[in-house]
Coordinates of C-alpha atoms in Angstrom, one line a residue:
M157 CA -35.7 39.2 17.1
K158 CA -34.3 41.3 19.9
K159 CA -30.6 42.5 19.7
G160 CA -29.7 40.6 22.8
K161 CA -31.1 37.3 21.3
V162 CA -29.4 38.1 18.0
L163 CA -26.1 38.6 19.8
K164 CA -26.6 35.4 21.8
T165 CA -27.5 33.4 18.8
T166 CA -24.4 34.8 16.9
L167 CA -22.1 34.0 19.7
Q168 CA -23.4 30.5 20.1
C169 CA -22.9 29.9 16.3
F170 CA -19.4 31.3 16.5
F171 CA -18.3 29.3 19.5
G172 CA -20.1 26.2 18.1
L173 CA -18.1 26.5 14.9
L174 CA -14.9 27.2 16.9
F175 CA -15.5 24.1 19.0
A176 CA -16.3 22.0 15.9
N177 CA -13.0 23.2 14.3
Y178 CA -11.1 22.5 17.5
T179 CA -12.4 19.0 17.8
V180 CA -11.4 18.3 14.1
F181 CA -8.0 19.9 14.3
A182 CA -6.9 19.3 17.9
Q183 CA -7.2 15.5 17.7
N184 CA -3.7 14.3 18.4
V185 CA -2.2 11.6 16.2
A186 CA -1.0 9.9 19.5
D187 CA -4.7 9.3 20.3
T188 CA -5.6 7.6 17.0
Q189 CA -7.0 4.1 17.6
F190 CA -6.4 1.4 15.1
D191 CA -7.2 -2.3 14.6
L192 CA -4.2 -4.3 15.6
S193 CA -5.1 -7.2 13.4
K194 CA -4.7 -4.8 10.4
V195 CA -2.2 -2.1 11.5
P196 CA 0.9 -3.3 13.4
F197 CA 2.2 -1.7 16.6
S198 CA 5.7 -0.4 16.0
R199 CA 7.7 2.8 16.2
Y200 CA 10.2 4.8 14.1
G201 CA 13.5 3.0 13.7
S202 CA 12.4 -0.4 15.0
Y203 CA 12.7 -3.8 13.5
M204 CA 9.9 -5.4 15.4
S205 CA 6.2 -5.1 15.6
L206 CA 3.1 -6.4 17.4
S207 CA 0.0 -7.7 15.6
T208 CA -3.1 -9.7 16.6
S209 CA -4.7 -12.6 14.9
D210 CA -8.4 -12.7 14.3
R211 CA -10.5 -13.8 17.4
D212 CA -11.1 -17.5 17.6
S213 CA -14.4 -19.1 18.6
N214 CA -13.6 -18.7 22.3
G215 CA -13.1 -15.0 22.0
K216 CA -9.4 -15.0 22.4
E217 CA -7.3 -12.4 20.6
E218 CA -3.7 -13.5 20.3
I219 CA -0.9 -10.9 20.1
H220 CA 2.3 -11.8 18.3
L221 CA 5.8 -10.3 18.2
Y222 CA 7.4 -10.2 14.7
E223 CA 11.0 -9.8 13.7
L224 CA 11.4 -7.5 10.6
S225 CA 15.0 -7.5 9.5
G226 CA 14.5 -10.1 6.9
K227 CA 17.1 -12.5 8.1
N228 CA 14.9 -15.5 7.4
V229 CA 13.8 -14.5 4.0
F230 CA 11.9 -17.7 3.2
S231 CA 10.3 -18.2 6.6
F232 CA 7.6 -16.7 8.7
N233 CA 8.8 -13.9 10.8
G234 CA 6.8 -14.5 14.0
V235 CA 8.8 -14.8 17.2
L236 CA 6.5 -15.1 20.1
K237 CA 2.9 -15.4 21.0
I238 CA 2.1 -13.5 24.1
E239 CA -1.1 -14.3 26.2
P240 CA -2.5 -13.2 29.5
A241 CA -3.3 -16.0 32.0
R242 CA -4.9 -16.6 35.3
G243 CA -3.8 -19.7 37.1
Q244 CA -3.3 -22.3 34.3
E245 CA -5.9 -20.8 32.1
V246 CA -5.2 -18.5 29.1
I247 CA -7.9 -15.8 29.3
P248 CA -9.5 -13.7 26.7
V249 CA -8.3 -10.1 26.2
D250 CA -9.7 -7.0 24.4
Y251 CA -6.9 -4.9 22.9
T252 CA -7.0 -1.2 22.1
A253 CA -4.1 0.1 20.1
T254 CA -2.8 3.7 19.7
P255 CA 0.6 4.8 18.3
L256 CA 2.1 4.9 21.8
I257 CA 0.5 2.1 23.7
V258 CA -1.4 -1.2 23.4
N259 CA -3.8 -1.7 26.2
G260 CA -5.4 -5.1 26.9
K261 CA -8.3 -5.7 29.3
T262 CA -9.1 -9.1 30.8
K263 CA -11.2 -10.4 33.6
A264 CA -8.0 -10.6 35.7
G265 CA -6.8 -7.1 35.1
T266 CA -5.0 -5.2 32.4
I267 CA -1.8 -5.6 30.3
K268 CA 0.1 -2.9 28.5
F269 CA 2.7 -2.9 25.6
Y270 CA 5.0 0.1 24.9
Y271 CA 8.4 0.9 23.4
E272 CA 11.2 2.3 25.6
T273 CA 13.4 2.6 22.5
P274 CA 13.3 1.1 19.0
E275 CA 14.9 -2.0 20.4
I276 CA 13.2 -2.3 23.7
L277 CA 9.6 -3.4 24.2
H278 CA 7.9 -3.5 27.6
I279 CA 5.1 -5.7 28.7
L280 CA 3.4 -4.4 31.9
S281 CA 0.7 -6.4 33.7
D282 CA -1.6 -5.3 36.5
G283 CA -3.1 -8.6 37.5
P284 CA -2.6 -11.3 34.8
A285 CA 0.3 -13.6 34.4
I286 CA 2.0 -13.7 31.0
I287 CA 2.6 -16.8 28.9
M288 CA 5.0 -16.4 25.9
S289 CA 5.4 -19.3 23.5
G290 CA 6.8 -19.8 20.0
N291 CA 9.8 -21.4 18.5
L292 CA 11.3 -22.0 22.0
N293 CA 13.3 -24.9 23.2
T294 CA 16.6 -25.5 25.0
N295 CA 18.5 -25.2 21.7
N296 CA 17.7 -21.7 21.1
T297 CA 16.5 -20.3 24.5
L298 CA 19.5 -19.9 26.7
P299 CA 20.0 -18.2 30.1
V300 CA 22.5 -15.4 30.1
P301 CA 25.3 -16.2 32.4
G302 CA 25.4 -13.7 35.3
F303 CA 21.8 -12.5 34.6
D304 CA 19.5 -15.0 36.2
R305 CA 16.4 -13.1 35.0
T306 CA 17.4 -12.8 31.3
W307 CA 17.1 -15.4 28.5
K308 CA 18.6 -15.1 25.0
L309 CA 16.4 -16.2 22.1
R310 CA 19.3 -17.1 19.9
D311 CA 17.6 -17.9 16.7
S312 CA 15.6 -14.6 16.7
R313 CA 18.2 -12.4 18.4
F314 CA 15.9 -11.2 21.2
T315 CA 16.3 -11.3 24.9
V316 CA 13.5 -11.6 27.5
T317 CA 14.2 -10.1 30.9
I318 CA 11.9 -10.2 33.9
K319 CA 12.4 -6.7 35.3
S320 CA 9.7 -7.2 37.9
G321 CA 7.7 -10.4 38.6
Q322 CA 8.8 -13.9 38.8
G323 CA 9.0 -16.8 36.3
K324 CA 11.2 -19.0 34.2
F325 CA 11.6 -20.8 30.9
N326 CA 9.9 -24.1 30.9
E327 CA 10.9 -26.8 28.4
S328 CA 9.0 -30.0 27.8
G329 CA 10.0 -32.0 24.8
Q330 CA 10.1 -29.8 21.7
A331 CA 7.8 -27.2 23.0
G332 CA 8.9 -24.4 25.4
F333 CA 7.3 -21.3 27.0
F334 CA 7.8 -18.6 29.5
R335 CA 5.3 -18.3 32.3
I336 CA 5.8 -15.1 34.4
E337 CA 3.7 -14.3 37.4
P338 CA 3.2 -10.8 38.9
V339 CA 4.6 -9.9 42.3
D340 CA 2.2 -7.8 44.3
G341 CA 0.0 -7.7 41.3
K342 CA 2.6 -6.1 39.1
L343 CA 4.7 -7.4 36.2
D344 CA 7.3 -5.8 33.8
I345 CA 8.8 -7.9 31.1
V346 CA 11.4 -6.4 28.7
I347 CA 12.0 -7.8 25.2
D348 CA 15.3 -6.5 23.8
Q349 CA 16.2 -6.9 20.1
Y350 CA 20.0 -7.0 19.4
N351 CA 21.9 -7.2 16.1
S352 CA 25.2 -8.9 16.6
D353 CA 25.2 -10.0 20.2
W354 CA 23.3 -8.8 23.3
L355 CA 25.2 -6.3 25.5
P356 CA 24.1 -6.4 29.2
R357 CA 22.2 -3.3 30.2
T358 CA 19.7 -2.1 32.8
Y359 CA 16.2 -0.7 31.8
R360 CA 15.8 2.3 34.1
K361 CA 13.7 4.6 32.0
S362 CA 10.2 4.8 33.5
F363 CA 6.9 4.2 31.5
Q364 CA 6.1 7.9 31.8
E365 CA 9.5 9.0 30.6
S366 CA 9.3 6.7 27.6
I367 CA 5.9 7.8 26.7
S368 CA 6.7 11.4 27.1
E369 CA 9.8 11.1 24.8
L370 CA 7.9 9.1 22.3
T371 CA 5.0 11.6 22.2
A372 CA 7.3 14.4 21.4
E373 CA 8.9 12.4 18.6
L374 CA 5.6 11.5 17.1
Q375 CA 4.3 15.0 17.4
K376 CA 7.3 16.4 15.5
W377 CA 6.7 13.8 12.8
D378 CA 3.0 14.7 12.6
E379 CA 3.8 18.4 12.3
E380 CA 5.9 17.6 9.2
T381 CA 3.2 15.4 7.6
P382 CA 1.2 17.1 4.8
S383 CA -1.9 18.8 5.7
V384 CA -5.3 17.6 4.3
P385 CA -8.9 19.0 4.2
P386 CA -10.8 18.5 7.6
A387 CA -12.9 15.6 6.1
Y388 CA -9.8 13.5 5.9
R389 CA -8.2 14.4 9.3
N390 CA -8.7 11.0 10.9
A391 CA -7.3 9.2 7.9
R392 CA -4.4 11.7 7.9
N393 CA -3.6 10.8 11.5
L394 CA -3.5 7.1 10.7
A395 CA -1.4 7.8 7.6
S396 CA 1.1 9.8 9.7
Y397 CA 1.4 7.0 12.2
V398 CA 1.7 4.3 9.5
N399 CA 4.5 6.1 7.8
W400 CA 6.3 7.1 11.0
S401 CA 6.1 3.6 12.4
S402 CA 7.3 2.0 9.2
M403 CA 10.7 3.7 9.3
I404 CA 13.7 1.5 10.1
K405 CA 17.2 2.5 11.2
P406 CA 20.3 1.8 9.2
Q407 CA 21.5 -1.8 9.6
G408 CA 23.1 -4.2 7.1
N409 CA 22.0 -3.3 3.6
I410 CA 19.8 -0.5 4.9
T411 CA 22.3 2.4 4.6
R412 CA 20.0 5.2 5.7
Y413 CA 16.8 5.5 7.6
G414 CA 14.3 3.9 5.3
M415 CA 10.5 3.4 5.1
V416 CA 9.5 -0.2 4.6
M417 CA 6.4 -0.9 2.7
S418 CA 4.6 -2.4 5.7
K419 CA 5.4 -3.8 9.1
N420 CA 2.9 -6.6 8.6
W421 CA 4.6 -8.9 6.1
M422 CA 5.7 -6.6 3.2
Y423 CA 8.7 -5.5 5.3
N424 CA 11.1 -4.7 2.6
I425 CA 12.0 -1.5 0.7
W426 CA 11.0 -2.1 -3.0
S427 CA 12.6 0.1 -5.7
W428 CA 9.6 1.9 -6.9
D429 CA 7.3 1.8 -3.9
N430 CA 10.0 3.9 -2.1
C431 CA 9.5 6.7 -4.6
F432 CA 6.0 7.5 -3.5
N433 CA 7.1 7.6 0.1
A434 CA 9.9 10.0 -0.9
I435 CA 7.3 12.3 -2.5
S436 CA 5.1 12.3 0.5
L437 CA 8.1 13.2 2.7
G438 CA 9.3 15.9 0.4
Y439 CA 6.9 18.6 1.5
H440 CA 8.5 19.0 5.0
Q441 CA 11.3 16.5 5.4
P442 CA 13.7 16.9 2.5
D443 CA 16.5 14.9 4.0
A444 CA 14.3 11.9 4.8
S445 CA 12.8 12.2 1.3
W446 CA 16.2 12.2 -0.3
D447 CA 17.2 9.1 1.7
Q448 CA 14.2 7.2 0.4
I449 CA 15.6 7.5 -3.1
M450 CA 19.2 7.0 -2.3
V451 CA 18.8 3.9 0.0
L452 CA 18.3 1.9 -3.2
F453 CA 20.8 3.8 -5.4
D454 CA 23.4 3.2 -2.8
H455 CA 23.4 -0.4 -4.1
Q456 CA 23.5 0.4 -7.9
D457 CA 25.8 -2.0 -9.7
S458 CA 28.2 -1.4 -12.6
T459 CA 25.5 -2.0 -15.2
G460 CA 23.4 0.7 -13.8
A461 CA 20.8 -1.6 -12.3
I462 CA 19.3 -1.3 -8.8
P463 CA 18.0 -4.2 -6.8
D464 CA 14.3 -5.1 -6.9
Y465 CA 14.1 -4.8 -3.1
I466 CA 16.3 -4.8 -0.1
N467 CA 16.1 -5.5 3.6
A468 CA 18.8 -5.6 6.2
H469 CA 19.9 -9.1 5.3
H470 CA 19.0 -9.6 1.6
M471 CA 18.9 -8.0 -1.8
V472 CA 16.9 -9.4 -4.7
W473 CA 18.5 -8.9 -8.2
E474 CA 16.4 -11.3 -10.2
F475 CA 13.9 -8.6 -11.1
R476 CA 13.8 -4.8 -11.7
K477 CA 11.2 -2.2 -11.0
P478 CA 10.0 0.4 -13.5
P479 CA 12.2 3.5 -13.9
I480 CA 9.9 6.0 -12.3
H481 CA 12.8 7.7 -10.6
G482 CA 13.0 10.5 -13.1
W483 CA 9.3 11.3 -12.7
T484 CA 9.9 11.2 -8.9
L485 CA 12.9 13.5 -9.1
S486 CA 10.8 16.0 -11.2
K487 CA 8.3 16.2 -8.3
L488 CA 11.0 16.4 -5.6
M489 CA 12.7 19.3 -7.4
K490 CA 9.3 21.2 -7.1
Q491 CA 9.2 20.4 -3.4
Y492 CA 12.6 21.4 -2.2
Q493 CA 16.0 22.8 -3.4
L494 CA 18.5 20.1 -4.2
N495 CA 22.1 21.2 -3.6
D496 CA 24.9 20.8 -6.2
T497 CA 26.2 17.6 -4.6
Q498 CA 22.8 16.0 -4.7
L499 CA 22.2 17.1 -8.3
N500 CA 25.6 15.7 -9.5
D501 CA 25.0 12.5 -7.6
I502 CA 21.6 11.8 -8.9
Y503 CA 22.5 12.8 -12.4
K504 CA 25.2 10.2 -12.5
K505 CA 23.0 7.5 -11.0
L506 CA 20.0 8.3 -13.0
S507 CA 22.0 8.3 -16.2
L508 CA 23.3 4.9 -15.5
W509 CA 19.8 3.6 -14.6
T510 CA 18.4 5.0 -17.8
N511 CA 21.2 3.6 -20.0
Y512 CA 20.8 0.2 -18.3
W513 CA 17.3 -0.2 -19.9
F514 CA 18.6 0.6 -23.4
D515 CA 21.9 -1.3 -23.1
Y516 CA 20.6 -4.5 -21.3
R517 CA 16.9 -4.6 -21.8
D518 CA 16.4 -4.0 -25.5
G519 CA 17.1 -7.5 -26.9
N520 CA 15.8 -6.6 -30.5
R521 CA 17.7 -3.3 -30.5
N522 CA 14.8 -1.3 -31.8
G523 CA 15.1 1.4 -29.2
L524 CA 12.1 0.2 -27.1
P525 CA 13.3 -1.4 -23.9
E526 CA 11.6 -4.5 -22.6
Y527 CA 10.3 -6.1 -19.4
Y528 CA 11.6 -9.7 -18.9
H529 CA 9.1 -10.5 -16.2
G530 CA 5.9 -9.0 -14.9
N531 CA 7.7 -8.1 -11.6
D532 CA 10.0 -5.8 -13.6
S533 CA 7.0 -3.6 -14.5
G534 CA 5.5 -3.5 -11.0
W535 CA 2.3 -4.7 -12.6
D536 CA 3.2 -8.3 -11.9
N537 CA 0.4 -10.2 -13.6
S538 CA -1.3 -7.5 -15.8
T539 CA -3.4 -8.7 -18.7
S540 CA -1.1 -6.8 -21.0
F541 CA 1.5 -9.5 -20.4
D542 CA -0.6 -12.5 -21.3
T543 CA 1.3 -12.9 -24.5
G544 CA 4.6 -13.6 -22.7
F545 CA 8.0 -12.1 -22.4
P546 CA 10.1 -10.2 -23.2
A547 CA 7.4 -7.4 -23.5
E548 CA 7.6 -3.9 -25.0
G549 CA 5.2 -1.5 -23.5
A550 CA 4.4 2.2 -23.9
D551 CA 4.3 2.6 -20.1
L552 CA 8.0 1.7 -20.0
A553 CA 8.8 4.0 -22.9
A554 CA 6.9 6.8 -21.4
L555 CA 8.7 6.5 -18.1
L556 CA 12.1 6.5 -19.8
I557 CA 11.0 9.6 -21.9
E558 CA 10.1 11.4 -18.7
Q559 CA 13.4 10.3 -17.2
M560 CA 15.4 11.6 -20.0
D561 CA 13.6 14.9 -20.0
V562 CA 14.4 15.3 -16.3
L563 CA 18.0 14.3 -17.0
S564 CA 18.1 17.1 -19.6
E565 CA 16.8 19.6 -17.0
V566 CA 19.3 18.4 -14.3
A567 CA 22.2 18.6 -16.9
M568 CA 21.4 22.2 -17.5
K569 CA 21.5 22.9 -13.7
I570 CA 24.9 21.3 -13.4
Q571 CA 26.3 23.2 -16.4
K572 CA 26.3 20.3 -18.9
P573 CA 24.4 21.9 -21.8
D574 CA 25.7 19.5 -24.5
E575 CA 24.5 16.5 -22.5
A576 CA 21.2 18.2 -21.8
K577 CA 20.7 18.6 -25.6
K578 CA 21.5 14.8 -26.1
W579 CA 19.1 13.7 -23.5
K580 CA 16.3 15.8 -25.0
Q581 CA 17.1 14.5 -28.5
R582 CA 17.0 10.9 -27.2
A583 CA 13.7 11.5 -25.4
D584 CA 12.2 12.9 -28.6
A585 CA 13.4 9.9 -30.6
T586 CA 12.0 7.5 -28.1
L587 CA 8.6 9.2 -28.1
G588 CA 8.5 9.0 -31.9
K589 CA 9.3 5.2 -31.7
M590 CA 6.7 4.7 -28.9
I591 CA 3.9 6.3 -31.0
A592 CA 4.9 4.6 -34.3
E593 CA 5.3 1.2 -32.8
L594 CA 2.9 1.0 -29.9
W595 CA 0.0 3.3 -30.7
N596 CA -2.6 1.4 -32.6
G597 CA -4.9 4.3 -33.5
E598 CA -7.1 3.7 -30.4
K599 CA -4.8 3.2 -27.5
F600 CA -1.2 2.2 -26.5
V601 CA -0.5 -1.5 -26.4
S602 CA 2.2 -3.9 -25.0
R603 CA 3.5 -6.6 -27.2
N604 CA 5.8 -9.6 -27.1
A605 CA 9.1 -8.3 -28.3
V606 CA 9.9 -11.6 -30.1
T607 CA 6.6 -12.7 -31.6
G608 CA 4.9 -9.2 -31.8
Q609 CA 1.8 -10.6 -30.4
I610 CA -0.6 -8.3 -28.6
N611 CA -3.3 -9.4 -26.1
T612 CA -6.3 -7.8 -27.9
E613 CA -8.7 -8.8 -25.1
S614 CA -6.7 -6.8 -22.5
Q615 CA -8.4 -3.7 -21.2
S616 CA -5.7 -2.7 -18.8
L617 CA -5.1 0.7 -17.3
M618 CA -1.5 0.1 -18.3
S619 CA -2.4 1.4 -21.8
Y620 CA -3.1 4.8 -20.3
L621 CA 0.0 5.2 -18.1
P622 CA 1.7 7.3 -20.8
I623 CA -0.7 10.1 -19.9
L624 CA 1.8 11.0 -17.3
L625 CA 3.7 12.7 -20.2
G626 CA 0.9 15.3 -20.3
E627 CA 1.3 17.8 -23.0
R628 CA 4.5 16.0 -24.3
L629 CA 2.0 13.7 -26.1
P630 CA 0.4 14.8 -29.4
E631 CA -2.9 16.5 -28.8
K632 CA -4.9 14.0 -30.7
I633 CA -3.5 11.0 -28.8
R634 CA -3.8 12.9 -25.5
K635 CA -7.5 13.8 -26.0
K636 CA -8.3 10.2 -27.1
M637 CA -6.7 8.8 -23.9
I638 CA -8.5 11.3 -21.6
S639 CA -11.8 10.6 -23.5
D640 CA -11.3 6.8 -22.8
L641 CA -10.5 7.4 -19.2
K642 CA -13.7 9.4 -18.8
R643 CA -15.9 6.7 -20.4
P644 CA -18.6 5.4 -18.1
D645 CA -18.4 1.6 -17.4
Y646 CA -14.8 1.4 -18.4
L647 CA -11.8 2.0 -15.9
V648 CA -13.2 4.5 -13.5
T649 CA -15.4 3.1 -10.8
T650 CA -17.1 4.6 -7.7
Y651 CA -13.8 4.2 -5.9
G652 CA -11.3 5.1 -8.5
L653 CA -9.1 3.6 -11.3
A654 CA -9.4 -0.1 -11.8
T655 CA -6.3 -1.7 -13.3
E656 CA -8.6 -3.8 -15.6
N657 CA -12.0 -2.8 -16.8
P658 CA -14.5 -4.6 -14.5
Q659 CA -16.5 -5.4 -17.6
S660 CA -13.6 -7.3 -19.2
K661 CA -13.7 -11.0 -19.2
L662 CA -10.2 -11.0 -17.8
Y663 CA -11.1 -8.9 -14.8
V664 CA -10.5 -10.6 -11.4
S665 CA -11.7 -8.7 -8.3
D666 CA -8.7 -9.8 -6.2
G667 CA -6.5 -10.5 -9.2
Y668 CA -3.6 -8.3 -8.1
W669 CA -3.0 -6.2 -11.2
R670 CA -6.0 -7.7 -13.1
G671 CA -8.6 -5.4 -11.6
P672 CA -7.9 -3.9 -8.2
I673 CA -7.3 -0.2 -7.5
W674 CA -3.7 0.7 -6.7
A675 CA -2.3 3.8 -5.2
P676 CA 0.8 4.3 -7.5
T677 CA -1.0 4.1 -10.8
T678 CA -3.7 6.4 -9.4
L679 CA -1.2 9.1 -8.6
M680 CA 0.6 8.8 -11.9
V681 CA -2.5 9.1 -13.9
V682 CA -3.8 12.0 -11.8
D683 CA -0.5 13.8 -12.3
G684 CA -0.6 13.2 -16.0
L685 CA -4.1 14.6 -16.2
Q686 CA -3.0 17.6 -14.2
R687 CA -0.1 18.0 -16.8
S688 CA -2.7 17.8 -19.5
N689 CA -4.7 20.7 -17.9
E690 CA -7.5 18.2 -16.9
T691 CA -7.7 19.7 -13.5
K692 CA -11.3 18.9 -12.7
F693 CA -11.0 15.3 -13.7
A694 CA -7.7 14.9 -11.9
K695 CA -9.4 16.3 -8.7
E696 CA -12.4 13.8 -9.2
L697 CA -10.0 10.8 -9.2
A698 CA -8.1 12.3 -6.2
V699 CA -11.3 12.6 -4.2
K700 CA -12.4 9.1 -5.1
F701 CA -9.1 7.6 -3.9
S702 CA -9.0 9.8 -0.7
D703 CA -12.6 8.8 0.1
L704 CA -11.6 5.1 -0.5
C705 CA -8.7 5.5 2.0
N706 CA -11.1 7.2 4.5
K707 CA -13.4 4.1 4.1
S708 CA -11.0 1.2 3.9
G709 CA -7.7 2.4 5.2
F710 CA -4.3 2.0 3.5
A711 CA -4.3 -1.5 2.0
E712 CA -1.9 -2.6 -0.7
N713 CA -4.8 -2.5 -3.1
F714 CA -8.6 -2.4 -3.1
N715 CA -11.5 -4.1 -4.8
A716 CA -12.5 -1.8 -7.6
I717 CA -16.3 -2.5 -7.2
T718 CA -16.7 -2.7 -3.4
G719 CA -13.8 -0.7 -2.1
E720 CA -12.8 -3.6 0.1
A721 CA -9.2 -3.5 1.4
L722 CA -7.1 -6.3 -0.1
R723 CA -3.8 -7.9 0.6
D724 CA -1.5 -6.1 3.1
P725 CA -3.8 -3.8 5.0
A726 CA -1.2 -1.2 6.2
Y727 CA 0.9 -0.3 3.1
T728 CA 3.0 2.9 3.1
W729 CA 2.8 3.7 -0.6
T730 CA -1.0 3.8 -0.1
S731 CA -0.8 6.1 2.9
S732 CA 1.8 8.3 1.1
V733 CA -0.3 8.6 -2.0
F734 CA -3.3 9.5 0.0
L735 CA -1.4 12.3 1.7
I736 CA -0.1 13.5 -1.7
L737 CA -3.5 13.5 -3.3
A738 CA -5.5 15.0 -0.4
H739 CA -2.8 17.7 0.1
D740 CA -2.2 18.7 -3.6
Y741 CA -5.4 18.0 -5.4
I742 CA -8.3 18.5 -2.9
K743 CA -8.8 22.1 -1.9

């Protein structure tokens, strides 16, 4: 080959690779498209979202506005159904959603949804009329005196304002609706969410101004989202949006900016889910990471307990969640430097939380704390609990051992060497009891703390959660656990770690914790394998889970055999764990 041809070919290859890399890495998170029936349209700080239902037989795709503050804890949180119309006919629409805009195409023209602020949502129409319906009647839909184009939806604490266009609220019997027609083909409706009462205001910011400001905000967030290998770039963009849009501002019980689990229907902050979000934020957003931990500890009571979950209006105290906060803190301390105030604050709170389990959840006083309900464990209906409650398990003991080890480390940092020594001694004693009482020679077990009964048919991943202690475990036990986890046709499937062996007669494909793959347990086991110097196996599991998210999105859990997304399809601990695994374990 002549030199000129060699040079030409070389340059073509170089620029081809350069262009390929550009197309991979230059894709902006703002351009990411997502399925609005699975991933809601919201934004940082907001307590509202938009989602669509599945298409009906007539091809209609309905979009719904949801209220997410949790004020009606036992009722559906839908507020309005929003539909385009021509004449008296509701017309089909095809929606395309990105983090900044929802665009709808109809035979009568287009509609558009965007946020001016976290509280202000605009509906723009270029052609179609808009019909809004829902729980609307003259009892809760009131005109605002002095504002003849604004109505207050009192029960839901929203206002509807016709900024441009013409229409009114129509009430017939028990059903009411807004029908708003364009003027000169254009329509701008503003939906404004308020907390206590609506304060009159004008909406002067233009569409372009709103989008420009929001783009900059989202881009900054994305720059602070963990990097991942190129193969996972699209999934990373979606994860970045899901986490950003799931943040809510302080209000009521929410004392800090917090990340809810989802803006579909799991719109609370649960007190172990939040830990995985804290870890994913810890790489580049230490303040936001810290707030995810403390937003629950801000409500710690005198016993040391923290609520099961919180939202702006409600806290649930009937259940607990497992004490993974020490393990979480150990990871955060590797990500960023905690100041003395933070260390002293978390030391006090984590000490109370640890003592809570020994003081109030050890009914037989044998030094092994108990779960009183499956919800306390986070593994709600695991096969390990089929013998009833209260239940002693090695997973709980292991988490407390890790927590006490971390407390010992923090005590040294804040100049409390005597307390550091006591925590380490207590951790050692608990480890001894865990092995003596809950290791049956083959695996760790859970048992009814009153009857001593064990479900011998359980083949749950819960038995292997103590691997997170890594080299803290005796070598013989550690090697047996790792050997079991590596066994073919046991817990590891094509897509990752099943929570119950699919060959078990107790396995249920969509049985919540009786089979599906879950993000938190995957990360905890992977971290334990890494601590056990099983780097290759840890990476294999990280790749499986990351590939699963690439395939099926960020569902609450997944079918262990098919990889199908299950339950809530846009769940933040899944997007957070994906970011952690793809960033830390896949090189």
